[in-house]
Coordinates of C-alpha atoms in Angstrom, one line a residue:
X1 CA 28.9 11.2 18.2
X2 CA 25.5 12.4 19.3
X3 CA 22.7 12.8 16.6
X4 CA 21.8 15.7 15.0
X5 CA 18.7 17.6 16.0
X6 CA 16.9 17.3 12.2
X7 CA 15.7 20.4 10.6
X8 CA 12.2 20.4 9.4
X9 CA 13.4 19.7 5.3
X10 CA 15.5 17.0 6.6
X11 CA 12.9 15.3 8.6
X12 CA 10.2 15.5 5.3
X13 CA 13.5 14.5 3.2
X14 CA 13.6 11.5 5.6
X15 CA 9.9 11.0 5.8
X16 CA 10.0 10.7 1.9
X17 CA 12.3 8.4 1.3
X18 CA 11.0 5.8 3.6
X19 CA 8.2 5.5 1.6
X20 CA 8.4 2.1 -0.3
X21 CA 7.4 3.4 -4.0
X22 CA 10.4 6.0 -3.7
X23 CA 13.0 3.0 -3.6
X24 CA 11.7 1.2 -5.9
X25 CA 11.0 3.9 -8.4
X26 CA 14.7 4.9 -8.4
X27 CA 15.5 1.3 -8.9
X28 CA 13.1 0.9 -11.5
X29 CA 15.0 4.5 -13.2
X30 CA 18.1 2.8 -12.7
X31 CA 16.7 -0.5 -14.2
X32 CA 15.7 1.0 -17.4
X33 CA 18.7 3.6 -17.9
X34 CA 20.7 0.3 -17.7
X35 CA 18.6 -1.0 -20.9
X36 CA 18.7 1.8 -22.8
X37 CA 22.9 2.3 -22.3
X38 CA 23.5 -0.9 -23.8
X39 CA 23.1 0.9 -27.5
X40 CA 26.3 3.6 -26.1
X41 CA 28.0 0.5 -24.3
X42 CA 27.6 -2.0 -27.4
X43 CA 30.3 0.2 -29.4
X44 CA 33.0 -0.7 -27.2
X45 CA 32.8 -4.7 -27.1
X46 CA 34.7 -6.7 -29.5
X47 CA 32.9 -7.9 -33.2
X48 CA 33.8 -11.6 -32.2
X49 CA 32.1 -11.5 -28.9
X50 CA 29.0 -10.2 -30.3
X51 CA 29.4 -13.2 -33.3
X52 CA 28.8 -15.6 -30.9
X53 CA 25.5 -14.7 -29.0
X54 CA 22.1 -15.5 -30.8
X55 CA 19.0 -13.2 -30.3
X56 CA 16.2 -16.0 -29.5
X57 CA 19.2 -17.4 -26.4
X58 CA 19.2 -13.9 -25.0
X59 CA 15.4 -13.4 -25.3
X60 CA 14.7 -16.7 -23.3
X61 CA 17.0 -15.7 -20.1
X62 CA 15.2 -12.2 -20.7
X63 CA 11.5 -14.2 -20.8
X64 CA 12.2 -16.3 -18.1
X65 CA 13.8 -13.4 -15.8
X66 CA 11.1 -10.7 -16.3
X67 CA 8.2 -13.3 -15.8
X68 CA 9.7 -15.2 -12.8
X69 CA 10.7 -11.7 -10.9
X70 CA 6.5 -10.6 -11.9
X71 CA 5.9 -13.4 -9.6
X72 CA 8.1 -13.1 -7.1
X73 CA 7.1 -9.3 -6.6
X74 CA 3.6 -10.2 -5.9
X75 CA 4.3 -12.8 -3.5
X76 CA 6.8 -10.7 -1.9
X77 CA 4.5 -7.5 -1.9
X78 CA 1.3 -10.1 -0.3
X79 CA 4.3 -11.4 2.4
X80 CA 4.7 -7.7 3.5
X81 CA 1.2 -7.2 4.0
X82 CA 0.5 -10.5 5.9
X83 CA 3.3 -9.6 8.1
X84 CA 2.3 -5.9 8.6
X85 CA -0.8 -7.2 9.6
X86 CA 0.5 -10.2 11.9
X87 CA 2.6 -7.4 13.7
X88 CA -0.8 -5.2 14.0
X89 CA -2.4 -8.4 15.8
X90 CA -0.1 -10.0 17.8
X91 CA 2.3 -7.3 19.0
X92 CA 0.6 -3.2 18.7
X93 CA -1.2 -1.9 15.8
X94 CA 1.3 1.0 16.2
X95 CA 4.2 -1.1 14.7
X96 CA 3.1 -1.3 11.1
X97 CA 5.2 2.0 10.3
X98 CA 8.1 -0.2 11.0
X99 CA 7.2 -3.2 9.3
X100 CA 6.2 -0.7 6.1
X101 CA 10.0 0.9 6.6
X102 CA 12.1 -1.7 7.2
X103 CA 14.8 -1.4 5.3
X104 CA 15.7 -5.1 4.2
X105 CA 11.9 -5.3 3.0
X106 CA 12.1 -2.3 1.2
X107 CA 15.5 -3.3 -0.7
X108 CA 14.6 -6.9 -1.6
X109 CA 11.4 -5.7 -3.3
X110 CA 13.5 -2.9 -5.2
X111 CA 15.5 -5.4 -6.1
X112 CA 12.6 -7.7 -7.5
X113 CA 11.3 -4.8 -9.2
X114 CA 14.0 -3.2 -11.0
X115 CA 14.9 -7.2 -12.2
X116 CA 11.4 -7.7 -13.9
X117 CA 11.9 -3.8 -15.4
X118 CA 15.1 -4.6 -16.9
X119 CA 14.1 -7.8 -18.2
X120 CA 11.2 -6.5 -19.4
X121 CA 12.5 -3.4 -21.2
X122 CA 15.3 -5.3 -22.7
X123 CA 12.9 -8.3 -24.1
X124 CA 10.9 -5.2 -25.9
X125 CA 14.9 -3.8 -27.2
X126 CA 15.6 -6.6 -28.2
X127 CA 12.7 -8.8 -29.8
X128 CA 11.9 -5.1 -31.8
X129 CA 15.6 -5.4 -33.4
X130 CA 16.4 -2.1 -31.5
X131 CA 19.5 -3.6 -29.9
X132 CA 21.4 -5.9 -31.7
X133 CA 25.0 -7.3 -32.7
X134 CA 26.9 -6.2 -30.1
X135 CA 24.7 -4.5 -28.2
X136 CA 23.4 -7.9 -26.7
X137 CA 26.9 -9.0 -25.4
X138 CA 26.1 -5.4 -22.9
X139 CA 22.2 -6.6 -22.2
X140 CA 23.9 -10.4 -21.5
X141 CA 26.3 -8.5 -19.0
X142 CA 23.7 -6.8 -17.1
X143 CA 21.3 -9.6 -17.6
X144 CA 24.0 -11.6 -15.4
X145 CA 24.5 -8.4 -12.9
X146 CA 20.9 -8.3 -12.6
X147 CA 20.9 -12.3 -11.3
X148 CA 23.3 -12.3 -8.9
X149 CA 21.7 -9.0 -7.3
X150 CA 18.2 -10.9 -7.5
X151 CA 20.1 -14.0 -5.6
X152 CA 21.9 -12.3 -3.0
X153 CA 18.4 -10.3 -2.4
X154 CA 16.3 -13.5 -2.1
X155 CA 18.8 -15.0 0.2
X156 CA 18.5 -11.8 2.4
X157 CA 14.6 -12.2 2.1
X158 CA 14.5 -15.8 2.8
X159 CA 16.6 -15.3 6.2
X160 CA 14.3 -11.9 7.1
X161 CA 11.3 -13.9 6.3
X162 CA 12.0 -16.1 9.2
X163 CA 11.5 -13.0 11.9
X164 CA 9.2 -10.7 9.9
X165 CA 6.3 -9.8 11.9
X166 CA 7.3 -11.7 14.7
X167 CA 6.5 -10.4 17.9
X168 CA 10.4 -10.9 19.5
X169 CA 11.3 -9.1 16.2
X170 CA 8.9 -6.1 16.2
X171 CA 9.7 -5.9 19.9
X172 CA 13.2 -5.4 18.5
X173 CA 12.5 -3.1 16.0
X174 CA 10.8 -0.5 18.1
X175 CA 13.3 -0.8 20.9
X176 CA 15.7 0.6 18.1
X177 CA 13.6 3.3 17.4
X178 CA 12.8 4.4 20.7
X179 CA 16.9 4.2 21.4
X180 CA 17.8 6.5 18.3
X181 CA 14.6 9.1 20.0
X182 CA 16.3 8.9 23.4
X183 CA 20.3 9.7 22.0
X184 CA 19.4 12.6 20.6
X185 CA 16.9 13.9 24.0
X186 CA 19.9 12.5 25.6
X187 CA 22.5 14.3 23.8
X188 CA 20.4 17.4 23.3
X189 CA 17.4 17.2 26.5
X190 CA 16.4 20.7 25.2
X191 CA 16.9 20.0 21.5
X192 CA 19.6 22.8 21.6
X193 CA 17.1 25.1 23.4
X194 CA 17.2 26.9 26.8
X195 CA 15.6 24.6 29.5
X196 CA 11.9 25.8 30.1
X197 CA 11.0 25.3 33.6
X198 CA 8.1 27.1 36.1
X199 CA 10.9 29.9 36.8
X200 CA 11.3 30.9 33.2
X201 CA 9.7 34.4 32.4
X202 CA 6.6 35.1 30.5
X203 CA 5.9 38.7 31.1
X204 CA 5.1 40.0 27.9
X205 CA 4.9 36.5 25.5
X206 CA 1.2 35.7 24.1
X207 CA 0.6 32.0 22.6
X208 CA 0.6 31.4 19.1
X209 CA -2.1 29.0 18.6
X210 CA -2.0 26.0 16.4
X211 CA -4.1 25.9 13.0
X212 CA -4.3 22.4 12.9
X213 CA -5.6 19.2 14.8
X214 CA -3.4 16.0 15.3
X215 CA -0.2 15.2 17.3
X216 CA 3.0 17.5 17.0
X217 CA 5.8 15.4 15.1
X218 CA 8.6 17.5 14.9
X219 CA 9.7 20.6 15.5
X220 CA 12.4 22.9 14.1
X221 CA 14.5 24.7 16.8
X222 CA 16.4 26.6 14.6
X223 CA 13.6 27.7 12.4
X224 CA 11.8 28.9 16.0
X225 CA 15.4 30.3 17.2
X226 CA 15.8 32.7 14.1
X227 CA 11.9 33.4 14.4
X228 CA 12.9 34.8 17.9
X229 CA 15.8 36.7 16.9
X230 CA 14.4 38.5 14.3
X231 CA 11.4 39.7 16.5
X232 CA 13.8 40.5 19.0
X233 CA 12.4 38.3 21.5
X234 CA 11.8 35.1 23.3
X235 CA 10.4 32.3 22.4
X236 CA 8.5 29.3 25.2
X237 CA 7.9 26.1 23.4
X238 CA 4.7 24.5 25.4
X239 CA 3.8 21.8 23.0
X240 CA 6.2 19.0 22.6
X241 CA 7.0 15.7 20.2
X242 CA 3.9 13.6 21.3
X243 CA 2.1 16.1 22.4
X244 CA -2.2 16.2 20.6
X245 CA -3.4 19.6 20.1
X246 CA -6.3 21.0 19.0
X247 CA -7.1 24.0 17.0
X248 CA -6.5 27.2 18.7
X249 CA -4.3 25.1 21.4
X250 CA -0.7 26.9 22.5
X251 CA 2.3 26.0 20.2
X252 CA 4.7 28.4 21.8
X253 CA 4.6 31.5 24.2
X254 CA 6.1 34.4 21.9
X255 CA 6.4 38.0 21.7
X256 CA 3.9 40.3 20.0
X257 CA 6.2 41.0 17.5
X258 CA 6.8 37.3 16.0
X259 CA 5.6 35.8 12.7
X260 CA 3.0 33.6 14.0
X261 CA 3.0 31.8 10.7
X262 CA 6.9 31.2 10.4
X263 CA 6.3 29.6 13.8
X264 CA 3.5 27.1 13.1
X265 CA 5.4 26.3 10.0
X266 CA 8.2 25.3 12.3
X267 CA 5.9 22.2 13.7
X268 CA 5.4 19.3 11.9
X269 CA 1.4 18.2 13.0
X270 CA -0.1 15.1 11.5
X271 CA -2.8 12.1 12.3
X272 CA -0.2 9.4 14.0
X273 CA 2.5 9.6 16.0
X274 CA 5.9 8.5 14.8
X275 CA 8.8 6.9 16.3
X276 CA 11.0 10.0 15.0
X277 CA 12.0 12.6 17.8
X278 CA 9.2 11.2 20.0
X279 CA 11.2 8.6 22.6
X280 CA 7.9 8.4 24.7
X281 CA 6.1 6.8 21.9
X282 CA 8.9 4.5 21.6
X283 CA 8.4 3.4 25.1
X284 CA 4.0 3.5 24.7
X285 CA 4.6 0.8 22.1
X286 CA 6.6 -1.4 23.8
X287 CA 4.5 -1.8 27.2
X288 CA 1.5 -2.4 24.5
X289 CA 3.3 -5.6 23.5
X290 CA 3.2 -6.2 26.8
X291 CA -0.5 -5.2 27.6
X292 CA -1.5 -7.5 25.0
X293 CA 0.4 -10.4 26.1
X294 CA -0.9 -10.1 29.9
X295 CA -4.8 -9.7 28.6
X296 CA -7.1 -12.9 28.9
X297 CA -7.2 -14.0 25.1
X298 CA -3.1 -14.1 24.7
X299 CA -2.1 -14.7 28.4
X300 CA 1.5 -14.7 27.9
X301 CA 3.7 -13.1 31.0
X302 CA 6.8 -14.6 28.7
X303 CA 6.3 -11.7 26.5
X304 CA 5.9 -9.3 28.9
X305 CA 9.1 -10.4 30.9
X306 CA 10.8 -9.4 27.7
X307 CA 9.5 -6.1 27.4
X308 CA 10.2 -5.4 30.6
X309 CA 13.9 -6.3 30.2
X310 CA 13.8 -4.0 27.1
X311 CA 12.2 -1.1 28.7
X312 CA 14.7 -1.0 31.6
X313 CA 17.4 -1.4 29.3
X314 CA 16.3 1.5 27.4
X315 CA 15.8 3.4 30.4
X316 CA 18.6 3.0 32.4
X317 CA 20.7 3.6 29.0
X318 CA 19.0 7.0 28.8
X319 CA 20.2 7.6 32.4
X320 CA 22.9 7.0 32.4
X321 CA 23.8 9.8 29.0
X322 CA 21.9 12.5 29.5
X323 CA 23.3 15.7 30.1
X324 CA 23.1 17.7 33.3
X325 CA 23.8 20.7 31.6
X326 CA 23.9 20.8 27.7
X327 CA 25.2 23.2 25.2
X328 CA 22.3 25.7 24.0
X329 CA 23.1 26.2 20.4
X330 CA 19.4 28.2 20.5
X331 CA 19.7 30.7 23.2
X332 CA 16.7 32.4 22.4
X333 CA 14.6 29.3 22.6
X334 CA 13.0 27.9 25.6
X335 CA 11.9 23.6 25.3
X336 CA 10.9 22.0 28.2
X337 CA 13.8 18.7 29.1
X338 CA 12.6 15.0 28.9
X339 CA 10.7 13.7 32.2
X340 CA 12.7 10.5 32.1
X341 CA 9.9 10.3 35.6
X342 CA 7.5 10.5 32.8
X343 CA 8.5 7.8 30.5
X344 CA 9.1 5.7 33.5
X345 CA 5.2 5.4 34.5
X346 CA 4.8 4.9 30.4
X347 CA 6.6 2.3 30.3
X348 CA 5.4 0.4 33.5
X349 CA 1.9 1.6 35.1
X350 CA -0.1 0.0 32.5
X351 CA 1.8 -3.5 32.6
X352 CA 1.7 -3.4 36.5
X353 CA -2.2 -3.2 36.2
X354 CA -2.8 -6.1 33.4
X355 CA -0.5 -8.2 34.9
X356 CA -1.6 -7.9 38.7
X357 CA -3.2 -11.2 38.9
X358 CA 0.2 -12.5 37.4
X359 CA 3.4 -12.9 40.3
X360 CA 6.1 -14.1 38.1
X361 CA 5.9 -10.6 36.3
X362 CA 5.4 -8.4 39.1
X363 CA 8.4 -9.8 40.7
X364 CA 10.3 -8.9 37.2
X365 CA 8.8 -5.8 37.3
X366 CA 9.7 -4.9 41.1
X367 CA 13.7 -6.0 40.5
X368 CA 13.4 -3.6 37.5
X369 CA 12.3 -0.9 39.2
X370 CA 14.6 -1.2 42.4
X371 CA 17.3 -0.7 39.6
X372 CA 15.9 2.6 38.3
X373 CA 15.3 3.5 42.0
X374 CA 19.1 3.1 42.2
X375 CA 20.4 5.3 39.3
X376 CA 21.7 8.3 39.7
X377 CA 19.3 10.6 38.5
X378 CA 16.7 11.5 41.4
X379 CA 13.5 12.0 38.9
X380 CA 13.9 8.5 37.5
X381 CA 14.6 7.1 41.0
X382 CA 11.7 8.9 42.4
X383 CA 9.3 7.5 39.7
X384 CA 10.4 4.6 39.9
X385 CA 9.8 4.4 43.7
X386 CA 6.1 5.6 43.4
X387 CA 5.7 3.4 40.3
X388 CA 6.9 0.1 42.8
X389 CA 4.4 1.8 45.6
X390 CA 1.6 1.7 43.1
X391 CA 2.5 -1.8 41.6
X392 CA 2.6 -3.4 45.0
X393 CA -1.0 -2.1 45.9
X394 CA -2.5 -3.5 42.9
X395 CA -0.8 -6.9 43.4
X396 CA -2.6 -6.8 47.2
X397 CA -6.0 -6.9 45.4
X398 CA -4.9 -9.8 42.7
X399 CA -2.6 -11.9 44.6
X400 CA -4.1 -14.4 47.4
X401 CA -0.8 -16.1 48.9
X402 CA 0.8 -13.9 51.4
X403 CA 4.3 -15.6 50.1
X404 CA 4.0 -14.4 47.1
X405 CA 3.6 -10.4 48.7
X406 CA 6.2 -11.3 50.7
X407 CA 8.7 -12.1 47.4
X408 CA 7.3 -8.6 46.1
X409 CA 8.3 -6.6 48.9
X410 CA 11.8 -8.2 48.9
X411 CA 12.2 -7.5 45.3
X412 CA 11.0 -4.1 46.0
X413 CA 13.1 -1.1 46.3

């Protein structure tokens, strides 16, 4: 089923509630709604169960929970942060939104949270005479719920804790991203839209300019759509996902009768790129990983084999779904389509100049390419020919063996 193409409330809605206090806050809700039902819950549990439980037995498993799950928050929150930064270092500063995000991460610590919140609120319940009688049999059953949800979480925790941060596994996680960005360009190359090519028309269109400075992180083709139908006219989107502008820069090419203000609010601009409808970013962050591995102070072509793997994978997935001719569910909206010729010098100039000097990785680099220069799409194969051109002539300068040219230009395409 291909992906949606997000609407601008959805994509802040999803934005939101990625943000690691919004979990835990509704956990944290949750925790202390549970507390404070015990008092409604308590009059349905049986006098003799409640005859046999002592306050000062369920006030220790409450003391000992709540100040235990204090400590493991903290040591949880301090592990994020190391491995944030560890990711930063050793992989692409450009990671750390998906170390922040990940979801396991995010959970466990809910979980920790909303354990010491409960605890905490039902050691005040109780230890003030608030709750008692049979209201503790209800705080002992959710004391035990609470547990086995903390267990369960740390095992989780302690088997992400082995990969968190970890170069493989950050490598990993932005693959994923950059997959879920290229389903929906490849389900949708014109995000619904018209494809906008040099023949389009412009007579009569005038730019709306944007207000703002910073990189464009979404836009809403229906919002611009209906903008367009309203003003009875066309509308040229010339700023794409990815794309930096400037104040006073072109957004869109639109008649003189459009709301210019409806249209900038149909962009999303901001300080950093994200991984969200932006699959060249995606790819930019994964040839950093390898970048970093082929400079001086790292020197690991290991690394940058993998990426190279995962870029053609990525690549040649993309290929291999993209529409030749998509539905337009906008027709009065015109989006330029995805240069997978583009994303194919991302994702491999820049690791064919760091790692010139380096033959085991050009010759990794050269069978990659001769199999994008064999897919059936002629701007990818085209790319990647002048990508393999360009790689060859910077190993010339690097490599001294005339062997090792000669294992290039055999893995060449």
């Amino acid at each position: 089923m291909p992906l949606p193409v997000l609407t601008k409330p959805i994509y802040k809605l999803r934005q939101f509630s990625r943000r690691l206090w919004v979990r835990m806050t509704l956990i944290a809700i949750l925790a202390l709604v549970a507390a404070a039902s015990s008092t409604w819950l308590g009059r349905f549990v049986p006098e003799e169960f409640a005859d046999r439980l002592e306050d000062e037995a369920v006030l220790r498993i409450l003391e000992i929970l709540a100040s235990s799950m204090l400590a493991v928050t903290t040591f949880s929150l301090s592990v994020m942060v190391a491995a944030r930064q560890w990711a930063s270092s050793q992989s692409t500063p450009r990671a750390h939104h998906l170390v922040l995000e990940d979801n396991v991460t995010q959970n466990v610590l809910a979980t920790f949270l909303g354990a010491f919140i409960f605890a905490l609120t039902a050691f005040i319940l109780v230890s003030t005479g608030v709750q008692t009688g049979r209201d503790l049999v209800v705080i002992l059953g959710f004391t035990a719920l609470v547990i086995a949800l903390v267990v369960i979480a740390i095992l989780r925790w302690i088997d992400h804790l082995t990969n968190l941060g970890g170069v493989s596994e950050t490598a990993e996680q932005i693959e994923d991203a950059a997959r879920d960005a290229l389903q929906l360009f490849a389900a949708h190359p014109c995000l619904g839209a018209n494809p906008l090519t040099d023949e389009t028309p412009r007579d009569g269109l005038e730019p709306v300019r944007s207000a703002e400075t910073g990189y464009v992180l979404h836009l809403d083709p229906a919002e611009l759509d209906c903008c367009a139908e309203t003003a009875g006219t066309r509308i040229l989107v010339t700023a794409m996902v990815g794309d930096f502008v400037t104040e006073g820069d072109t957004l869109v090419l639109a008649g003189k009768a459009s709301p210019a203000e409806a249209i900038r609010g149909a962009f999303v601009i901001g300080r950093t790129r994200t991984f969200d409808q932006d699959p060249a970013f995606g790819i930019t962050a994964l040839s950093e990983i390898a970048q970093r591995a082929l400079s001086p102070g790292t020197n690991d072509p290991g690394t940058a084999i993998e990426v190279i793997g995962r870029l053609l994978r990525l690549l040649l997935q993309i290929s291999e779904k993209s529409e030749e001719d998509p539905a337009v569910d906008y027709p009065n909206l015109f989006v330029p389509r995805l240069s997978l010729g583009a994303l194919c010098n991302e994702a491999f100039s820049a690791i064919a100049r760091d790692g010139a000097d380096k033959i085991e990785v050009h010759v990794t680099l050269q069978k990659a390419l001769s199999r994008l220069a064999a897919a059936d799409h002629p701007d990818l194969a085209g790319a990647a020919k002048a990508c393999s051109a360009r790689a060859l002539a910077l190993a010339e300068t690097a490599q001294p063996l005339d062997s090792d040219m000669a294992r290039l230009r055999d893995a060449a395409p």
